[in-house]
Amino acid sequence: MEIGTILRKTELEKADLIRLLNCTGVEEKQLFQHSQAIRNQTVGNGVHMRGLIEISNICIKDCLYCGIRKSNHQAKRYELSDEEIIRSALFAYENHYGSVVLQGGERNDPDFILRIEHLLKEIKHLSHDRLGITLSFGEQSEETYQRWFDAGAHRYLLRIETSNENLYRKIHPNNRLHDFHTRRNCLRLLQKCGYQTGTGVMIGLPFQKTEDLADDLLFLKSMDIDMVGMGPYLEHRDTPLWAFRHLLGSQQDRLRWGLHMVSCLRLLMPDINIAATTALQAIDPEGREKALQIGANVIMPNITPLTNRGNYRLYENKPGMDEGAEDSTRRLIESVRKSGCEIRLDQWGDSLHFQERMKNRT
Ligand code: SAM
Ligand code: SF4
């Protein structure tokens, strides 16, 4: 089918998505122009900033792709102090970020749960309730999600990683701690608690096919997700998945698929928030700007204190390891402008999709 005909369809099916994911040359240009126009018509060309604070790389899990997995004894473990976290949040507030993301390895011990609860209250207090807070600490119980929500978090990111259960099993250890159904159910729990719920996938994993990526897009839609962060899978030598690197497409191919995924998702879910992720930048210094041009509308500059930046190494060549918060912010503002978008400061930048979802609930 002609690409123009597909782009005019109101409901995209799996075969259409596969066709769009694979298109090249003039057709690719048409696809990107179309997704950019849809973004501008629905959520506008404003880009929301979230200051990313990577609070710790201590994790109880062993995902086979991740450089900070529990069994990687090469990783130097760290944990930011409360003071460092609060100072980073204050930096975000004073620099008009509108919101922060607290992210880290997964832990579910009572001390950790309590500590996050206290930090949330503290950040809310110091910012006079003005700073929005997104969390990303993996799978937790409904009670924990609720406690954190009540303490002030209002968005949560939990990537499903892949919607293909068989592939999920191949890239995780085979035990109860790494269960596809539990992870999917956590997304439901987050929605139930009232969070704006974000998920996403890795793109270009070993064993992954274009069909899987099309299914991933349909999964995001079927879950009625509010925001998405997805990016290329990047290999890390101290992880078990490194052994399968001969099965990977080139990094340039993974970048291309990443951009096609952003573009297709904007067509499928016009009013959600889509992040231009760091993994895109790891392949191409302009990867994030390219994603903003064709449909993304959120960017997450890293504002973790420099002393620990290098230890949150999920994959090889993670960018921005030696760039301070001021530098990342300045660089980012420049690059957002280059991509033809405008930075939205001092706003939470809630997903339009979430706002509509809430209206329909009442
Ligand atoms: N521990 C939490 C979790 O897993 O949800 C949050 C932190 S975890 C480091 C955030 C994301 O990093 C994961 O959801 C995964 O998609 C991504 N990630 C980990 N290793 C990666 C790799 N080698 N390449 C690309 N993304 C990776
Ligand atoms: Fe831990 Fe998240 Fe890495 Fe998995 S992806 S090992 S849960 S930090």
XYZ file of C-alpha atoms and ligand atoms in Angstrom:
397
model
C 0.000 0.000 0.000
C 1.132 3.578 -0.746
C 2.622 5.281 2.293
C 0.303 8.286 1.772
C -2.729 5.987 1.997
C -1.491 4.518 5.273
C -0.845 7.966 6.719
C -4.424 8.978 5.920
C -5.916 5.996 7.777
C -7.672 6.684 11.093
C -6.821 3.273 12.607
C -3.359 1.872 12.027
C -3.085 -1.900 12.011
C -0.076 -4.104 12.640
C 0.700 -4.499 8.919
C 0.601 -0.695 8.491
C 2.991 -0.209 11.390
C 5.440 -2.769 10.008
C 5.348 -0.966 6.663
C 5.997 2.400 8.384
C 8.772 1.008 10.583
C 10.553 -0.331 7.491
C 10.138 2.640 5.164
C 13.176 4.524 3.849
C 14.116 7.513 1.657
C 11.234 9.704 0.451
C 8.695 7.582 2.308
C 10.583 8.038 5.565
C 10.560 11.780 5.021
C 6.775 11.687 4.492
C 6.340 9.688 7.690
C 8.447 12.101 9.748
C 6.717 15.185 8.325
C 3.354 13.675 9.140
C 4.216 12.784 12.750
C 5.694 16.231 13.297
C 2.494 17.850 12.027
C 0.317 15.614 14.243
C 2.446 16.513 17.288
C 2.174 20.229 16.529
C -1.597 20.007 16.034
C -2.276 18.031 19.206
C 0.224 18.711 21.995
C 1.965 21.622 20.226
C 5.684 22.192 19.721
C 6.442 22.853 23.406
C 9.030 20.619 25.070
C 8.778 19.829 28.778
C 11.945 19.551 30.849
C 12.349 16.975 33.617
C 15.516 17.101 35.694
C 16.738 13.511 36.013
C 18.291 12.546 39.363
C 19.808 9.051 39.380
C 19.718 8.508 43.120
C 21.437 5.116 43.356
C 22.671 2.202 41.240
C 22.008 -0.390 43.952
C 19.522 -2.900 42.562
C 18.049 -6.207 43.709
C 17.436 -7.336 40.135
C 19.537 -8.928 37.457
C 18.135 -7.872 34.072
C 20.473 -9.461 31.531
C 21.045 -6.246 29.570
C 21.690 -3.720 32.339
C 25.131 -2.524 33.445
C 23.999 -1.941 37.031
C 22.427 -5.393 37.504
C 23.007 -6.935 40.886
C 25.537 -9.517 39.670
C 27.788 -7.031 37.913
C 30.555 -6.824 40.498
C 32.495 -4.421 38.270
C 29.911 -1.688 38.930
C 30.939 0.673 41.699
C 27.841 1.088 43.858
C 26.690 4.476 45.128
C 23.781 6.097 46.839
C 23.234 9.860 46.873
C 22.695 11.370 50.304
C 19.354 13.015 51.114
C 21.151 16.325 51.028
C 22.515 15.715 47.510
C 19.078 14.719 46.249
C 17.411 17.744 47.806
C 20.120 20.024 46.412
C 19.586 18.605 42.910
C 15.815 19.084 43.215
C 16.384 22.646 44.355
C 18.616 23.212 41.321
C 15.762 22.030 39.095
C 13.285 24.279 40.875
C 15.506 27.348 40.716
C 16.271 26.718 37.047
C 12.556 26.578 36.143
C 12.444 22.893 35.216
C 8.869 22.399 36.377
C 9.524 18.814 37.414
C 12.077 16.191 38.369
C 12.438 12.448 37.855
C 13.885 10.380 40.693
C 15.235 7.150 39.226
C 17.319 4.255 40.477
C 17.843 0.568 40.919
C 14.932 -1.420 42.295
C 14.685 -1.946 46.057
C 11.682 -2.792 48.161
C 13.014 -2.886 51.731
C 11.083 -0.818 54.320
C 13.959 1.665 54.827
C 14.059 2.460 51.133
C 10.287 2.873 50.869
C 10.242 5.205 53.859
C 13.208 7.193 52.607
C 11.551 7.881 49.240
C 8.365 8.896 51.046
C 10.293 11.419 53.159
C 12.198 12.756 50.170
C 8.959 13.301 48.258
C 7.483 15.315 51.110
C 10.671 17.316 51.475
C 10.878 18.165 47.757
C 7.221 19.180 47.728
C 7.809 21.375 50.762
C 10.951 23.103 49.497
C 9.321 23.895 46.148
C 6.095 25.149 47.729
C 4.288 22.319 45.965
C 5.353 23.647 42.573
C 7.821 20.971 41.410
C 6.205 17.959 39.765
C 7.762 14.590 40.681
C 8.056 11.470 38.548
C 9.383 8.254 40.070
C 11.097 5.310 38.425
C 12.035 2.627 40.941
C 10.672 -0.457 39.256
C 8.119 -2.912 40.573
C 6.565 -2.200 43.953
C 3.448 -3.280 45.831
C 0.202 -1.361 45.415
C 0.601 -0.118 48.979
C 4.029 1.360 48.212
C 2.844 2.987 44.996
C -0.056 4.503 46.937
C 2.161 5.740 49.768
C 4.487 7.460 47.328
C 1.542 8.925 45.413
C 0.060 10.304 48.635
C 3.461 11.766 49.531
C 3.532 13.819 46.308
C 4.653 11.744 43.306
C 2.225 12.035 40.408
C 3.963 10.293 37.502
C 5.712 6.921 37.329
C 7.888 5.371 34.644
C 8.041 1.608 34.380
C 9.138 0.268 31.049
C 7.655 -3.042 29.999
C 10.959 -3.426 28.042
C 9.253 -5.635 25.422
C 5.626 -6.641 25.024
C 6.668 -10.063 23.691
C 6.556 -12.404 26.667
C 8.957 -14.907 25.100
C 11.476 -12.206 24.343
C 11.009 -10.831 27.863
C 11.993 -14.255 29.209
C 15.110 -14.300 27.020
C 16.402 -10.992 28.361
C 15.651 -11.620 32.041
C 16.586 -14.356 34.496
C 13.913 -16.989 34.799
C 12.577 -16.347 38.308
C 9.724 -14.688 40.175
C 11.554 -11.401 40.506
C 11.613 -10.977 36.732
C 8.107 -11.905 35.685
C 6.411 -10.335 32.651
C 2.897 -10.581 34.114
C 3.926 -8.966 37.393
C 5.487 -6.084 35.495
C 2.434 -5.592 33.296
C 0.203 -5.740 36.365
C 2.305 -3.010 38.013
C 1.272 -0.679 35.183
C -2.366 -1.384 36.081
C -1.647 -0.725 39.768
C -0.032 2.605 38.922
C -3.068 3.643 36.892
C -5.346 2.538 39.728
C -3.410 4.655 42.246
C -3.910 7.720 40.034
C -0.430 8.139 38.543
C 0.207 9.428 35.073
C 1.653 6.195 33.884
C 4.641 5.886 31.615
C 6.168 2.836 30.042
C 8.340 1.986 27.075
C 10.503 -0.580 25.370
C 14.049 -1.162 24.250
C 14.530 -1.120 20.496
C 16.910 -3.373 18.575
C 17.292 -6.086 21.211
C 18.854 -9.384 20.166
C 16.089 -11.750 18.948
C 13.699 -8.817 18.383
C 11.902 -8.514 15.033
C 10.099 -5.587 13.375
C 6.873 -7.435 14.112
C 7.679 -7.272 17.827
C 8.151 -3.522 17.594
C 4.774 -3.141 15.871
C 3.248 -5.226 18.682
C 4.994 -2.996 21.228
C 3.298 0.054 19.733
C -0.089 -1.659 19.826
C 0.587 -2.745 23.417
C 1.200 0.874 24.474
C -2.116 1.845 22.930
C -4.021 -1.072 24.425
C -2.705 -0.158 27.890
C -3.959 3.421 27.454
C -0.580 4.711 28.552
C -0.040 8.469 29.226
C 3.653 8.795 28.486
C 6.391 6.793 26.817
C 10.166 6.679 27.074
C 11.750 4.244 24.657
C 15.137 4.035 23.079
C 17.704 1.820 21.418
C 19.124 -1.126 23.335
C 22.855 -0.573 23.830
C 25.165 -3.383 24.788
C 27.261 -3.429 27.983
C 30.284 -5.741 28.147
C 29.728 -6.811 31.769
C 26.250 -8.202 31.119
C 25.123 -11.638 29.867
C 23.461 -10.155 26.773
C 26.878 -8.995 25.532
C 27.414 -12.566 24.269
C 24.597 -12.022 21.745
C 25.915 -8.806 20.252
C 26.561 -10.571 16.921
C 22.761 -10.729 16.537
C 22.346 -6.965 16.795
C 21.706 -4.542 13.964
C 24.236 -1.716 13.667
C 23.844 1.155 16.119
C 22.780 3.367 13.205
C 19.998 0.901 12.398
C 18.907 0.933 16.023
C 18.840 4.731 15.967
C 16.717 4.648 12.808
C 14.275 2.170 14.350
C 14.175 4.320 17.482
C 13.157 7.360 15.448
C 10.616 5.367 13.455
C 9.118 4.089 16.714
C 8.726 7.662 18.035
C 7.167 8.766 14.784
C 4.734 5.816 14.561
C 3.746 6.177 18.208
C 2.849 9.833 17.660
C 0.490 8.731 14.865
C -1.028 6.016 17.028
C -1.343 8.067 20.252
C -1.335 11.759 19.256
C -1.956 13.248 22.727
C 0.546 11.392 24.932
C 3.927 12.629 26.175
C 6.883 11.041 24.390
C 10.444 11.446 25.682
C 13.512 11.997 23.524
C 15.739 9.536 25.400
C 19.430 9.547 26.294
C 20.054 6.240 24.492
C 19.311 8.019 21.184
C 21.980 10.560 22.062
C 24.435 7.765 22.909
C 24.407 6.727 19.242
C 24.119 10.149 17.671
C 24.980 13.404 19.501
C 21.893 14.867 17.794
C 19.675 11.827 18.416
C 17.415 13.555 20.905
C 16.930 16.607 18.682
C 15.990 14.310 15.818
C 13.344 12.686 18.025
C 11.987 16.121 19.032
C 11.720 17.132 15.392
C 9.508 14.180 14.512
C 7.174 13.874 17.472
C 8.746 13.690 20.946
C 7.859 16.469 23.432
C 9.734 15.679 26.671
C 13.423 15.848 27.496
C 15.173 14.767 30.676
C 18.525 16.479 31.271
C 20.675 14.660 33.777
C 21.143 16.759 36.917
C 22.712 14.009 39.075
C 25.782 15.377 40.931
C 28.862 14.757 38.781
C 30.697 12.736 41.449
C 28.380 9.783 40.865
C 27.317 10.334 37.270
C 29.849 7.826 35.906
C 28.604 4.983 38.073
C 25.082 4.878 36.639
C 26.380 3.186 33.530
C 23.571 1.147 31.988
C 25.401 0.655 28.689
C 28.693 1.449 26.936
C 29.375 5.095 25.989
C 26.520 6.584 28.009
C 26.709 10.291 27.161
C 26.994 13.258 29.553
C 29.105 11.400 32.132
C 31.323 14.395 32.813
C 28.925 17.225 32.118
C 27.598 19.195 35.127
C 23.930 20.080 35.593
C 24.443 23.645 34.362
C 26.202 22.416 31.215
C 23.628 19.724 30.418
C 20.843 22.247 30.851
C 22.437 24.881 28.659
C 23.300 22.386 25.925
C 19.836 21.009 25.983
C 18.066 24.331 25.710
C 20.219 25.101 22.672
C 19.468 21.784 21.044
C 15.724 22.005 21.682
C 15.659 25.352 19.907
C 17.653 23.880 17.014
C 15.002 21.237 16.569
C 12.347 23.904 15.986
C 10.626 23.399 19.351
C 10.140 25.711 22.322
C 11.063 24.937 25.910
C 8.181 25.112 28.368
C 9.517 26.275 31.718
C 7.901 26.222 35.169
C 5.195 23.785 34.117
C 4.512 20.216 35.136
C 3.855 19.396 31.508
C 1.207 16.798 32.232
C 0.211 14.476 29.458
C -2.857 15.710 27.569
C -3.901 12.093 27.288
C -3.945 11.812 31.088
C -6.039 14.949 31.405
C -8.579 13.513 28.945
C -8.523 10.141 30.713
C -9.348 11.851 34.021
C -12.166 13.916 32.473
C -13.752 10.775 31.073
C -13.558 9.096 34.476
C -15.665 11.726 36.214
N 15.262 0.030 37.928
C 14.167 0.701 37.322
C 13.553 -0.131 36.231
O 14.200 -1.021 35.709
O 12.393 0.149 35.900
C 14.538 2.066 36.770
C 15.944 2.260 36.326
S 16.405 1.313 34.889
C 18.102 1.613 34.768
C 15.698 2.326 33.593
C 15.689 1.730 32.204
O 17.005 1.623 31.709
C 15.139 0.345 32.066
O 13.737 0.330 32.087
C 15.745 -0.113 30.730
O 14.827 0.031 29.675
C 16.909 0.870 30.519
N 18.149 0.127 30.255
C 18.831 -0.682 31.081
N 19.879 -1.243 30.436
C 19.853 -0.761 29.170
C 20.666 -0.979 28.025
N 21.694 -1.805 28.050
N 20.336 -0.322 26.874
C 19.289 0.537 26.845
N 18.484 0.770 27.880
C 18.762 0.127 29.045
Fe 17.858 -3.007 38.053
Fe 16.348 -1.480 36.428
Fe 18.818 -2.323 35.701
Fe 16.846 -4.099 35.833
S 16.968 -2.327 34.433
S 18.911 -4.374 36.649
S 15.674 -3.319 37.577
S 18.311 -0.951 37.341
